[in-house]
Coordinates of C-alpha atoms and ligand atoms in Angstrom, one line a residue:
X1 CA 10.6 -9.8 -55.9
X2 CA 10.9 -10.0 -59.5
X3 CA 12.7 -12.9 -61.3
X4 CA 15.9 -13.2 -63.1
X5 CA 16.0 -12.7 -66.7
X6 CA 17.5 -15.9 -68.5
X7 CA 20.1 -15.1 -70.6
X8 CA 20.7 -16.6 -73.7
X9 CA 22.7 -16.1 -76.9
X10 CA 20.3 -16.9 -79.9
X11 CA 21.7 -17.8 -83.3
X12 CA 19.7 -16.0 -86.2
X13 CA 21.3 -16.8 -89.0
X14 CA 19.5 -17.1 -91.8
X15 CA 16.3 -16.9 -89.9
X16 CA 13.5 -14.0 -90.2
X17 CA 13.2 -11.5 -87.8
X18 CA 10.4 -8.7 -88.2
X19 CA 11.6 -5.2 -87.2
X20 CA 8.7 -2.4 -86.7
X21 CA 10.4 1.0 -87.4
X22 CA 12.3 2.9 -89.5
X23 CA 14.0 5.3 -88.0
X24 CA 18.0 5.8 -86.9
X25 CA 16.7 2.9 -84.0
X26 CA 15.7 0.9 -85.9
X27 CA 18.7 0.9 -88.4
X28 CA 21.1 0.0 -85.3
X29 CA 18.5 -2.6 -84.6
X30 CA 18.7 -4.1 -88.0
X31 CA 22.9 -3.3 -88.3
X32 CA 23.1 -6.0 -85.2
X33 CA 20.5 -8.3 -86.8
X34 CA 22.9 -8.3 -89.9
X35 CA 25.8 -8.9 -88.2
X36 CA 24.3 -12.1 -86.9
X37 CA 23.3 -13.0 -89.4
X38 CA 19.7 -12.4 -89.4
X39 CA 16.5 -11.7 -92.2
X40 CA 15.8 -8.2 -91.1
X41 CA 12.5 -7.9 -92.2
X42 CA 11.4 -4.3 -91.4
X43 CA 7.8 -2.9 -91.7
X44 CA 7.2 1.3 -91.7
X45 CA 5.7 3.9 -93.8
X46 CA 9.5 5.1 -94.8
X47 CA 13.0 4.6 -94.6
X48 CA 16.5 6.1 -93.4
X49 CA 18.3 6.2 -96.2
X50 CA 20.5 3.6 -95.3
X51 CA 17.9 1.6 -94.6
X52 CA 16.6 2.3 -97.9
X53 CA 19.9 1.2 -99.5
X54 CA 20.0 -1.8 -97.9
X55 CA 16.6 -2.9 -99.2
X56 CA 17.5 -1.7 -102.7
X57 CA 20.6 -3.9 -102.1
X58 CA 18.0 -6.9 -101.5
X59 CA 20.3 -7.5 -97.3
X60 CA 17.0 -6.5 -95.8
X61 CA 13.1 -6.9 -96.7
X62 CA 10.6 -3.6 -97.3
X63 CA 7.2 -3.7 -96.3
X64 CA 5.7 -0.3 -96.8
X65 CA 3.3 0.8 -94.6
X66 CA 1.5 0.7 -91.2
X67 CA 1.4 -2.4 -88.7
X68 CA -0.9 -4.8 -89.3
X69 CA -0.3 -8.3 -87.6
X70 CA 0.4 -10.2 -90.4
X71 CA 4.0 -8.8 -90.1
X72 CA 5.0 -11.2 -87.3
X73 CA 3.5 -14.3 -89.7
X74 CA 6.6 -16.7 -89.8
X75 CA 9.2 -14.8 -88.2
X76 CA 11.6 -15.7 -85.0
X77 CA 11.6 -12.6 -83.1
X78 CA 10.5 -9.2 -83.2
X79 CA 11.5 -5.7 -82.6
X80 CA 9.3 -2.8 -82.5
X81 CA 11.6 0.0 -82.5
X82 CA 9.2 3.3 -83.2
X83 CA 8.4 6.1 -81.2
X84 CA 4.6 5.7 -81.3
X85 CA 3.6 3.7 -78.6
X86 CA 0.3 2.8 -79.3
X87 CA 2.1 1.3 -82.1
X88 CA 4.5 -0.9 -79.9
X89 CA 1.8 -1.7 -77.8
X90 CA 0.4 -3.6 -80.5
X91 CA 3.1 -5.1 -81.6
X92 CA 3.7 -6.4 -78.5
X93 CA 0.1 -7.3 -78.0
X94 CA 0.3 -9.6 -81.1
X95 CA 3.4 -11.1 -80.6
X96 CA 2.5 -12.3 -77.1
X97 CA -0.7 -13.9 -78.3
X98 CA 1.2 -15.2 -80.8
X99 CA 4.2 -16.7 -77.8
X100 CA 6.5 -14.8 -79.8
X101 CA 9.7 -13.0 -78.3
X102 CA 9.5 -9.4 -78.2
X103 CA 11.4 -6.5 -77.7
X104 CA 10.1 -3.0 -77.4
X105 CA 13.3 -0.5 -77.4
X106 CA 13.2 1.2 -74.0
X107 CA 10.4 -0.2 -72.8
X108 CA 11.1 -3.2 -70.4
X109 CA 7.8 -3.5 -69.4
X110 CA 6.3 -4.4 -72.8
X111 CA 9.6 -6.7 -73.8
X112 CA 9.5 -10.4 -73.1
X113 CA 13.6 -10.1 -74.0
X114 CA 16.2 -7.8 -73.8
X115 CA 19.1 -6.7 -76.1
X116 CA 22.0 -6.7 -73.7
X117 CA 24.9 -4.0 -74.0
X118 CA 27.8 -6.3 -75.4
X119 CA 31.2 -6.5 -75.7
X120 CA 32.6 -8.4 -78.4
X121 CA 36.4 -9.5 -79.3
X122 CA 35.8 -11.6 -82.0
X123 CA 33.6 -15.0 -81.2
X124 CA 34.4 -14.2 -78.1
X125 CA 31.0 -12.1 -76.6
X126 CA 29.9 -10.6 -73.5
X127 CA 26.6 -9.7 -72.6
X128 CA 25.3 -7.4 -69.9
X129 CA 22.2 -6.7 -68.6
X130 CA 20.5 -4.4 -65.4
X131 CA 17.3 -6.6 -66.4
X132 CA 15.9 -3.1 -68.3
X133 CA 16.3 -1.0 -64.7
X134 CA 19.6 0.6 -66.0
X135 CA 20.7 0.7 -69.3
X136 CA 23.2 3.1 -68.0
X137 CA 24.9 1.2 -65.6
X138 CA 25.1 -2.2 -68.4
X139 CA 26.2 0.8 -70.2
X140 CA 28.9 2.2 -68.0
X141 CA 30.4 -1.9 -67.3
X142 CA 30.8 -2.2 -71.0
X143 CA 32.8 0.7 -71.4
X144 CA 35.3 -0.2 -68.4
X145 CA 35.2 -3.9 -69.8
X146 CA 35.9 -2.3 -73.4
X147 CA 39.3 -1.4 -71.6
X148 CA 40.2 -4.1 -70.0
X149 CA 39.9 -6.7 -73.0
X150 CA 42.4 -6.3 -75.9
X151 CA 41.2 -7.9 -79.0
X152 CA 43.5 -10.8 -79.1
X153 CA 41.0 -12.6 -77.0
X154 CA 38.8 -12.5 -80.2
X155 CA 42.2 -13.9 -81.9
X156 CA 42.3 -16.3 -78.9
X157 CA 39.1 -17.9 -78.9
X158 CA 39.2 -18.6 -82.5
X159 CA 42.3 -20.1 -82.5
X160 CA 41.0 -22.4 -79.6
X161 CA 37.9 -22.6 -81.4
X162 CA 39.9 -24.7 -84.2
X163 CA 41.9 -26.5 -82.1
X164 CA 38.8 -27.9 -80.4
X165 CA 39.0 -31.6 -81.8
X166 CA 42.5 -31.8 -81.0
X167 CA 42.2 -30.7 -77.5
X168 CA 39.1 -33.0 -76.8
X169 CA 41.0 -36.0 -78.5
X170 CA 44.2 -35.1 -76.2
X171 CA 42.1 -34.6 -73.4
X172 CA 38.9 -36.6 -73.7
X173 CA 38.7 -36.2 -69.3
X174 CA 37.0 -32.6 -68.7
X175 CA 39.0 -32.2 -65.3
X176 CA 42.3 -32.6 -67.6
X177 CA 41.0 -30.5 -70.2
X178 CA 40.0 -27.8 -67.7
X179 CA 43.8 -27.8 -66.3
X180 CA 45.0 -27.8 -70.1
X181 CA 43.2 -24.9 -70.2
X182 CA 44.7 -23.0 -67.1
X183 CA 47.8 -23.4 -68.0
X184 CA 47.6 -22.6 -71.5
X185 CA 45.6 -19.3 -70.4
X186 CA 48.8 -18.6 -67.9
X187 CA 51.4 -19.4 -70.7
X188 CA 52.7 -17.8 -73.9
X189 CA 50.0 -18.1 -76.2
X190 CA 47.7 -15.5 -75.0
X191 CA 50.7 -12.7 -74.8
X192 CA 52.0 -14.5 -78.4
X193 CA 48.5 -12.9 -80.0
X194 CA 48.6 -10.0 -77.7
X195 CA 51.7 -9.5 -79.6
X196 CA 50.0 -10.7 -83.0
X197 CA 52.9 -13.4 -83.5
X198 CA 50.0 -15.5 -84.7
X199 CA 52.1 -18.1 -85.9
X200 CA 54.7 -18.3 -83.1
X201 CA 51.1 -18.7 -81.0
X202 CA 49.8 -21.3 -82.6
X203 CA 53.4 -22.8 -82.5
X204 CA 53.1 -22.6 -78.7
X205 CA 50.0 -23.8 -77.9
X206 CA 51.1 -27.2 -80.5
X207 CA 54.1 -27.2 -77.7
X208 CA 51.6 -27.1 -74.8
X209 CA 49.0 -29.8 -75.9
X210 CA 52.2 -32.4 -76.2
X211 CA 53.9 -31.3 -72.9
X212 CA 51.0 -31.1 -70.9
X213 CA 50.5 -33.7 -67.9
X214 CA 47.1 -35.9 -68.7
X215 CA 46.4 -35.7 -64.8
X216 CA 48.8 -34.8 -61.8
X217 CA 49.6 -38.0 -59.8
X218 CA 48.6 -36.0 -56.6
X219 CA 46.5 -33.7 -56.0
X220 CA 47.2 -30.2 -53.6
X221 CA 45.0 -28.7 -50.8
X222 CA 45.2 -24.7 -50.4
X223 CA 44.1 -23.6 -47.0
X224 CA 42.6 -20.2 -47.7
X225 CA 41.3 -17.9 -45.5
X226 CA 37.7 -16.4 -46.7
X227 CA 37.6 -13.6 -44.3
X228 CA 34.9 -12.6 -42.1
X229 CA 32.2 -12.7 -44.9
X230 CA 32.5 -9.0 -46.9
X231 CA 33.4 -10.9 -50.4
X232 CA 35.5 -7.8 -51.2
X233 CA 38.2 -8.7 -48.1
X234 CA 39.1 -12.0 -49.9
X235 CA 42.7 -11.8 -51.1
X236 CA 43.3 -12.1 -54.7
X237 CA 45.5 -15.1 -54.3
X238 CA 42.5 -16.7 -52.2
X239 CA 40.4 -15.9 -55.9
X240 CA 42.7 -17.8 -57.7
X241 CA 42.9 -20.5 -55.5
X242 CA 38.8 -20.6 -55.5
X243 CA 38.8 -20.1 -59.0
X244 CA 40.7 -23.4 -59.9
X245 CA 39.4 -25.8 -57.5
X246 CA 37.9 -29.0 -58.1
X247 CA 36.2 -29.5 -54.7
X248 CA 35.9 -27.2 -52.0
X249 CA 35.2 -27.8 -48.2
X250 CA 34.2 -25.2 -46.8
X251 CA 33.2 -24.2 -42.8
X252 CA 29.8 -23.0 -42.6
X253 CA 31.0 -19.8 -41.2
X254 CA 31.9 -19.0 -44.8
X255 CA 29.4 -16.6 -46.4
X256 CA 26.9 -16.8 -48.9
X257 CA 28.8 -13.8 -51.0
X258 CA 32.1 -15.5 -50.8
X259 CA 30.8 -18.9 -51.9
X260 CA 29.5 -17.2 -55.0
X261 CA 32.8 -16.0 -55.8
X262 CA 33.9 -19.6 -56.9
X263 CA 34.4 -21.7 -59.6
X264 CA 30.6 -22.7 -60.1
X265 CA 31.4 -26.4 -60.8
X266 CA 33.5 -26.9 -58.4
X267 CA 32.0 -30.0 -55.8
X268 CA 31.2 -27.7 -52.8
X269 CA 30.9 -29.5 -49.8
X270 CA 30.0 -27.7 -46.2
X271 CA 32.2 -29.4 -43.1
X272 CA 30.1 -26.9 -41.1
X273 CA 30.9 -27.1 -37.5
X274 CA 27.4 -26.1 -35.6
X275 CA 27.5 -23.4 -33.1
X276 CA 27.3 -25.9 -30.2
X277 CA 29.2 -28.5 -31.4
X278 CA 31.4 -30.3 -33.7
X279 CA 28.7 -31.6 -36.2
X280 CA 31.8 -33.2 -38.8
X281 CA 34.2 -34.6 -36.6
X282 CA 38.1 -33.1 -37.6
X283 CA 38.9 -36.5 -38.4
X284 CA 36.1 -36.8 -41.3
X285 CA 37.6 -33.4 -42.7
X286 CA 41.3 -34.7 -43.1
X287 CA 40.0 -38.1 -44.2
X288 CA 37.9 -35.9 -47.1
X289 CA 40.7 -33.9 -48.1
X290 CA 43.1 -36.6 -48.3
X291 CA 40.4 -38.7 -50.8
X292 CA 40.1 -35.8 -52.8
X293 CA 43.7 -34.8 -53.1
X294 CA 44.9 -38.7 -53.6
X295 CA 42.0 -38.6 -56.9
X296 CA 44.3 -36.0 -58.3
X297 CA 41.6 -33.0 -57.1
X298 CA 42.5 -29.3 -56.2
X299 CA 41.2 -29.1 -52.9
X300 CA 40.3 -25.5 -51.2
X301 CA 39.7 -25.9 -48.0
X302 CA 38.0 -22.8 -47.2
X303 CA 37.8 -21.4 -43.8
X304 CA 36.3 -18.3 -42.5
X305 CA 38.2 -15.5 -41.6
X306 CA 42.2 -16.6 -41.5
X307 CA 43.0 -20.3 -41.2
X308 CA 45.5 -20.4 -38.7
X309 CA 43.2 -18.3 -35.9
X310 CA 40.9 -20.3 -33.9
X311 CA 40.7 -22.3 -37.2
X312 CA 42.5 -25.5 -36.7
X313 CA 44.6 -25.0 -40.0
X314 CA 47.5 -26.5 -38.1
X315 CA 45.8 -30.0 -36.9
X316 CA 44.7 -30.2 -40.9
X317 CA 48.1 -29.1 -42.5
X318 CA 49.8 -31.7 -40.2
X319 CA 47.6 -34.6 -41.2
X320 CA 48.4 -33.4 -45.0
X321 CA 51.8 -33.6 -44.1
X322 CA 51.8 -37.0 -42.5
X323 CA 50.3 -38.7 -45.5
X324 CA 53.0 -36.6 -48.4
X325 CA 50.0 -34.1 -49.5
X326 CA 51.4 -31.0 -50.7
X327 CA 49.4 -28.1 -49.6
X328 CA 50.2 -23.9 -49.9
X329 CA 48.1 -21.2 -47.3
X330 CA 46.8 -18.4 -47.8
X331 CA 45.9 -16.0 -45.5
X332 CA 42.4 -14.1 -45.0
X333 CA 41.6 -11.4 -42.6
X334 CA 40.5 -13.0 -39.5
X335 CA 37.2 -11.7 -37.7
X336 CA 39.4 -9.4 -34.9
X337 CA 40.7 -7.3 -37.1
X338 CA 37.8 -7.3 -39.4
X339 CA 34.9 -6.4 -36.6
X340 CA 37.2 -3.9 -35.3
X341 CA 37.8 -2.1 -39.2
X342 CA 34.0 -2.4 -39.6
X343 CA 33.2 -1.0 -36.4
X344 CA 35.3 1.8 -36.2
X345 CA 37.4 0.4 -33.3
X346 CA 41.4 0.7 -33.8
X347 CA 42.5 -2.0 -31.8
X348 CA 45.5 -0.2 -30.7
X349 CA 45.8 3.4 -30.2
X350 CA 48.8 5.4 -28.5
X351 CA 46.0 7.0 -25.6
X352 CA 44.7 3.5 -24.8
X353 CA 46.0 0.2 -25.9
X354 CA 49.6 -1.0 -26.9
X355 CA 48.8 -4.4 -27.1
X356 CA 46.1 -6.8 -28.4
X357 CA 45.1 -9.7 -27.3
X358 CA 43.0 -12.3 -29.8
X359 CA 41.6 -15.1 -27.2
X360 CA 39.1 -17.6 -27.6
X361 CA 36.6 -18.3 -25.1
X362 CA 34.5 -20.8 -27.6
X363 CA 33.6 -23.3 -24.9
X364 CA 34.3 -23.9 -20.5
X365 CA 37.2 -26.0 -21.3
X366 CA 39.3 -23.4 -23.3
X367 CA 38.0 -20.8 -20.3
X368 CA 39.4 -22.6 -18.0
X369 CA 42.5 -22.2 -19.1
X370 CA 42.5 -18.8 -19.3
X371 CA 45.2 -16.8 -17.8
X372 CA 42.7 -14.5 -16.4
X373 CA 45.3 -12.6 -14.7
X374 CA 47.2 -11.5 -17.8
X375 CA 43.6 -10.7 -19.8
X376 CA 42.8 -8.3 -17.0
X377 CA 45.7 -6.1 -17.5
X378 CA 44.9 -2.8 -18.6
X379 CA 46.1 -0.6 -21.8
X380 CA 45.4 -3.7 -23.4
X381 CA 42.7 -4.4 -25.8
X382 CA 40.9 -8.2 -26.4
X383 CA 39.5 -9.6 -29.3
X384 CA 37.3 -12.4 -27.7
X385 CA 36.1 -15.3 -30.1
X386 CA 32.7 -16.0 -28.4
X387 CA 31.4 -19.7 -28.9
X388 CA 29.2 -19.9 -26.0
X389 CA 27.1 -19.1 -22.9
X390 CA 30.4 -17.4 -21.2
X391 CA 30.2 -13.9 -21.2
X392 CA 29.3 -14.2 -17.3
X393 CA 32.0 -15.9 -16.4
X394 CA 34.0 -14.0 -18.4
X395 CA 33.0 -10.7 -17.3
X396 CA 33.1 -12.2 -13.2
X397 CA 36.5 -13.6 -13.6
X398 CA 38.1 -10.6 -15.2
X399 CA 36.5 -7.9 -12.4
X400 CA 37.9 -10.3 -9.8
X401 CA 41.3 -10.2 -11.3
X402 CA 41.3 -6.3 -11.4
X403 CA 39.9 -4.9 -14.7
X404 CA 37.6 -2.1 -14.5
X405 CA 34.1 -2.8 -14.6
X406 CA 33.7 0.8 -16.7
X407 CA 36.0 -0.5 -19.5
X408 CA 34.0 -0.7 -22.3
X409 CA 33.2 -3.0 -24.6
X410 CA 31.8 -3.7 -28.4
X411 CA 30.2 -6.9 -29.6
X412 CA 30.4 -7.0 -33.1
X413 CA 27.6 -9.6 -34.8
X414 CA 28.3 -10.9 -38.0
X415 CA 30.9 -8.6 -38.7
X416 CA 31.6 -6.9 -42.2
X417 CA 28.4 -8.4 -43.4
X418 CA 25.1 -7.3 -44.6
X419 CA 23.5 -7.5 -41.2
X420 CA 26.4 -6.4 -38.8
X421 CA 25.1 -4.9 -35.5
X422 CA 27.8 -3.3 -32.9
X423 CA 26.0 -3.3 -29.2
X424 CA 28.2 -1.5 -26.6
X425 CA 28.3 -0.7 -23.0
X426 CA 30.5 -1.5 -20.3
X427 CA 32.0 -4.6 -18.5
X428 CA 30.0 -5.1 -15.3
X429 CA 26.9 -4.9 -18.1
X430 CA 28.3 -7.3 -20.7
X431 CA 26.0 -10.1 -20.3
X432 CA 23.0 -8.4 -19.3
X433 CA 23.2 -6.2 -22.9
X434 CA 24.1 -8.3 -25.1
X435 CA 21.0 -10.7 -24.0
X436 CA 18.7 -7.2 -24.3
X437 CA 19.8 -7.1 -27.8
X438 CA 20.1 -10.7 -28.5
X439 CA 23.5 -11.0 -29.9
X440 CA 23.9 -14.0 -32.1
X441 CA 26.4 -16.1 -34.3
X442 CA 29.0 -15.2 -35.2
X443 CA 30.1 -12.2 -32.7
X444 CA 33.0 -11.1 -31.6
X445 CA 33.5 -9.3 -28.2
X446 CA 36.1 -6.3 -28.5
X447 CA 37.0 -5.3 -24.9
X448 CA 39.0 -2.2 -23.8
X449 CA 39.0 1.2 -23.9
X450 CA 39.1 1.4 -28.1
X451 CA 35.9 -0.2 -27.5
X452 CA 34.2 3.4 -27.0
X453 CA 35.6 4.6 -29.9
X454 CA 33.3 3.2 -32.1
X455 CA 30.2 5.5 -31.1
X456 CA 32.7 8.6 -32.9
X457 CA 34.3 6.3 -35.7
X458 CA 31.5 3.7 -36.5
X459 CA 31.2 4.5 -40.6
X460 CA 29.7 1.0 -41.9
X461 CA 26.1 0.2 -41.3
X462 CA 23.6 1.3 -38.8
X463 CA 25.0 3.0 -35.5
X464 CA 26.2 0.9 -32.0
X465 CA 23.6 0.2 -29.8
X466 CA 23.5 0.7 -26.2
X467 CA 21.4 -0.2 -23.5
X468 CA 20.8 3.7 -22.0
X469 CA 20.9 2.4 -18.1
X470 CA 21.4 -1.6 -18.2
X471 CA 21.5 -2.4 -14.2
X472 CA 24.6 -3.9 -13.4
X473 CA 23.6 -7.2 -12.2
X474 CA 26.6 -9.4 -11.3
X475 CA 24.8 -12.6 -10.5
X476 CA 23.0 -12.2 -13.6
X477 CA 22.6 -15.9 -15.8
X478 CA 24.9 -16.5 -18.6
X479 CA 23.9 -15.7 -22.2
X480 CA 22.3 -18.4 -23.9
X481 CA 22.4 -18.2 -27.5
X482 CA 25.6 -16.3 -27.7
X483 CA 28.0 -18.5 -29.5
Ligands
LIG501 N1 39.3 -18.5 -38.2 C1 38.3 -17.6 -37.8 C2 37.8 -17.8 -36.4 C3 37.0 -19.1 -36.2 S1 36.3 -19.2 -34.6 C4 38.9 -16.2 -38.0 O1 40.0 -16.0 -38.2 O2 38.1 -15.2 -37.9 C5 34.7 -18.6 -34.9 C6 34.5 -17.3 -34.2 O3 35.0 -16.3 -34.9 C7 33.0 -17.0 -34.0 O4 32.4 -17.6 -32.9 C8 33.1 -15.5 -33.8 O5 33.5 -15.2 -32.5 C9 34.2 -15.1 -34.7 N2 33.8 -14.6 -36.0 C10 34.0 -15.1 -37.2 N3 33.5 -14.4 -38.2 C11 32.8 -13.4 -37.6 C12 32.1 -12.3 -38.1 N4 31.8 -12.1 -39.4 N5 31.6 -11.4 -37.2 C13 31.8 -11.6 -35.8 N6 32.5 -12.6 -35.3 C14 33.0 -13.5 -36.2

């Protein structure tokens, strides 16, 4: 696997940079280089002609000719920009014995950087890059970014950009300044330059750096639901939310994808519970998010799939509530409804179910419990939250309390994600499959007739597997690693 490419903005000005060409490439080349700023000093036989102005005019230097390697003495970077590439070759050649930073237009392989495809608004610039596999697609992000950002963000940034010793003198703290920030980004100013009220803007923003709270006394916890992993099912208030936070506890059930989605200095902290057991205790979670909420934090306590299923939201939100913290919720989509979108398994449908059931069966105790004789009804479809080695028990008690052992079922592995898997069969087979294809966590068990649906409607990753003849073995051992 190839690495990353670092990006980095470089300031020019006033510095030399040789450019090898002069063609209509090269003349864009050197158009950027003046804009920042640069020396453009470019080396060919001959000129465009506004090339050739510009060195009349003195804004760039001439030398006439063909490459020789003295053209990258004392200069910063360089750009070889002709079509001859035995010509950029050498260029290249010489600048990397040289440890100079090269660019050869169009040719990745021979650059040691990259011009990114940029979007500018004033100071205000952003830079996009397919690390030279696609121009085309950096290409096609500018132009849908070029809509979405008006130009008073340039008008913006400058205006913040002078205000800078003010704000850091009002707010010397960086988690202060940071909600300064938000709110001023949420409030008039921005729609005051939108409206290019420049004045009344900078009047408003003087309002908002005296009115603005140093610190909240108290801090708040958001409950937010992270869905079943599939970054794209995250609500946009559940964004925000991750957007803002100061510190963020999160279950390890949360994905990768979605984690990446947050502010990136935000203090992440995993309260994973292990598949087994409870590896930090609930008690250590509300103790964490009252100490960060009392330091005045935004706390997210992030949860996978929605908070308030088989997520004990409601044990934390009472323990906010018994010490005064105030918290908000926000929903996610919980792993029942996602596993069945993702499999192509409607959990109700007017030929088969009228009713779902979302149960948990995470451990003996909470089976147990189970009112077996309800779960074995039929039209009915369940969404089982496995934690454990139960799916023999589970199948056994719900044959003796009258379900068919034909109904089928779908376990659904690591729903909406990357590496999903749907394995299917029927009841009296449940555990028996599922150890043939060595189902892991997180699944989720989908049982009812729906369930066979997904062999006509599956649309997202590879097709549901089946065993072609498992042997219905009911004495067979419980699934181990299920959970
Ligand atoms: N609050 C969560 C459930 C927590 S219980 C929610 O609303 O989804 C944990 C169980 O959820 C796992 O054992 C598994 O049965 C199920 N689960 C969560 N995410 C899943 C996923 N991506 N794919 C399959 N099952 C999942």
């Amino acid at each position: 696997m190839s690495a990353a490419l670092f990006p980095l903005f470089a300031d020019l000005r006033g510095r030399a940079v040789r450019v090898v060409g002069g063609g209509a490439v090269a003349e864009r080349k050197i158009e950027a280089l003046l804009h920042a700023g640069a020396l453009p000093r470019v080396g060919a036989p001959a000129l465009t002609p506004r090339l050739a102005q510009w060195a009349a005019e003195g804004r760039i230097a001439w030398q006439r000719g063909d490459f020789t390697p003295d053209w990258l003495d004392a200069v910063w970077l360089v750009i070889a920009a002709t079509d001859d590439g035995t010509v950029n070759r050498a260029v290249a050649a010489e600048a990397e014995a040289r440890r100079l930073l090269a660019n050869v237009v169009d040719d990745a392989e021979l650059s040691s950087f990259q011009v990114p495809a940029l979007v500018e608004r004033g100071d205000l610039q952003i830079a996009i890059s397919s690390g030279g596999h696609a121009p085309m697609v950096a290409r096609h992000i500018r132009r849908h970014l070029e809509t979405l950002l008006d130009d008073s963000w340039g008008a913006l940034v400058s205006l913040l950009g002078r205000q800078r010793t003010r704000i850091r003198a009002r707010f010397p703290e960086m988690g202060a300044r940071r909600r300064f920030f938000e709110q001023l980004l949420a409030g008039a100013v921005p729609r005051l330059l939108r409206q290019r009220q420049d004045a009344a803007a900078l009047a408003a923003f003087d309002q908002a750096l005296v009115s603005a709270a140093a610190a909240p006394a108290v801090g708040t916890v958001t409950l937010v639901g992270a869905g079943p992993g599939d970054a794209g099912l995250l609500t946009l208030n559940a964004l925000r939310a991750m957007n803002e936070a100061d510190v963020i506890l999160h279950d390890r059930l949360v994905s990768a994808d979605v984690l990446a989605m947050a502010r990136r200095d935000a203090t992440r902290i995993e309260v994973g519970k292990s598949a087994r057991g409870h590896s930090t205790r609930q008690e250590d979670i509300h103790a964490l998010m009252l100490e960060h909420a009392r330091a005045g934090k935004r706390v997210v306590r992030l949860k996978g799939g929605d908070p308030f299923v088989f997520g004990r939201g409601g044990e934390e939100l009472q323990a906010l509530k018994a010490h005064g913290v105030p918290f908000e919720v926000v929903p996610g989509i919980t792993a029942a409804l996602a596993c069945a979108a993702y499999a192509g398994i409607p959990l109700t449908h007017r030929d088969h179910a009228q009713a779902v059931r979302l149960v948990t069966a995470h451990c003996k105790d909470s089976m147990d419990t189970l009112d077996w004789q309800a779960l074995a009804q039929e039209r009915q479809t369940l969404a089982v939250y496995m934690g454990v080695a139960g799916l023999a028990t589970f199948r056994d008690q719900l044959i003796a309390h009258g379900r068919a052992a034909t109904t089928p079922f779908a376990l659904v592995e690591n729903g909406s994600r990357r590496e999903q898997r749907v394995v299917t069969g029927t009841l009296a087979d449940l555990p028996d499959t599922a150890r043939a294809f060595d189902v892991h966590s997180p699944a989720l068990l989908i049982l009812g007739e729906v369930a066979a649906l997904a062999h006509t409607l599956h649309w997202y990753g590879a097709a549901p597997l089946s065993a072609p003849s498992a042997p219905s073995n009911v004495d067979a051992p419980s699934l181990s690693r299920a959970a």
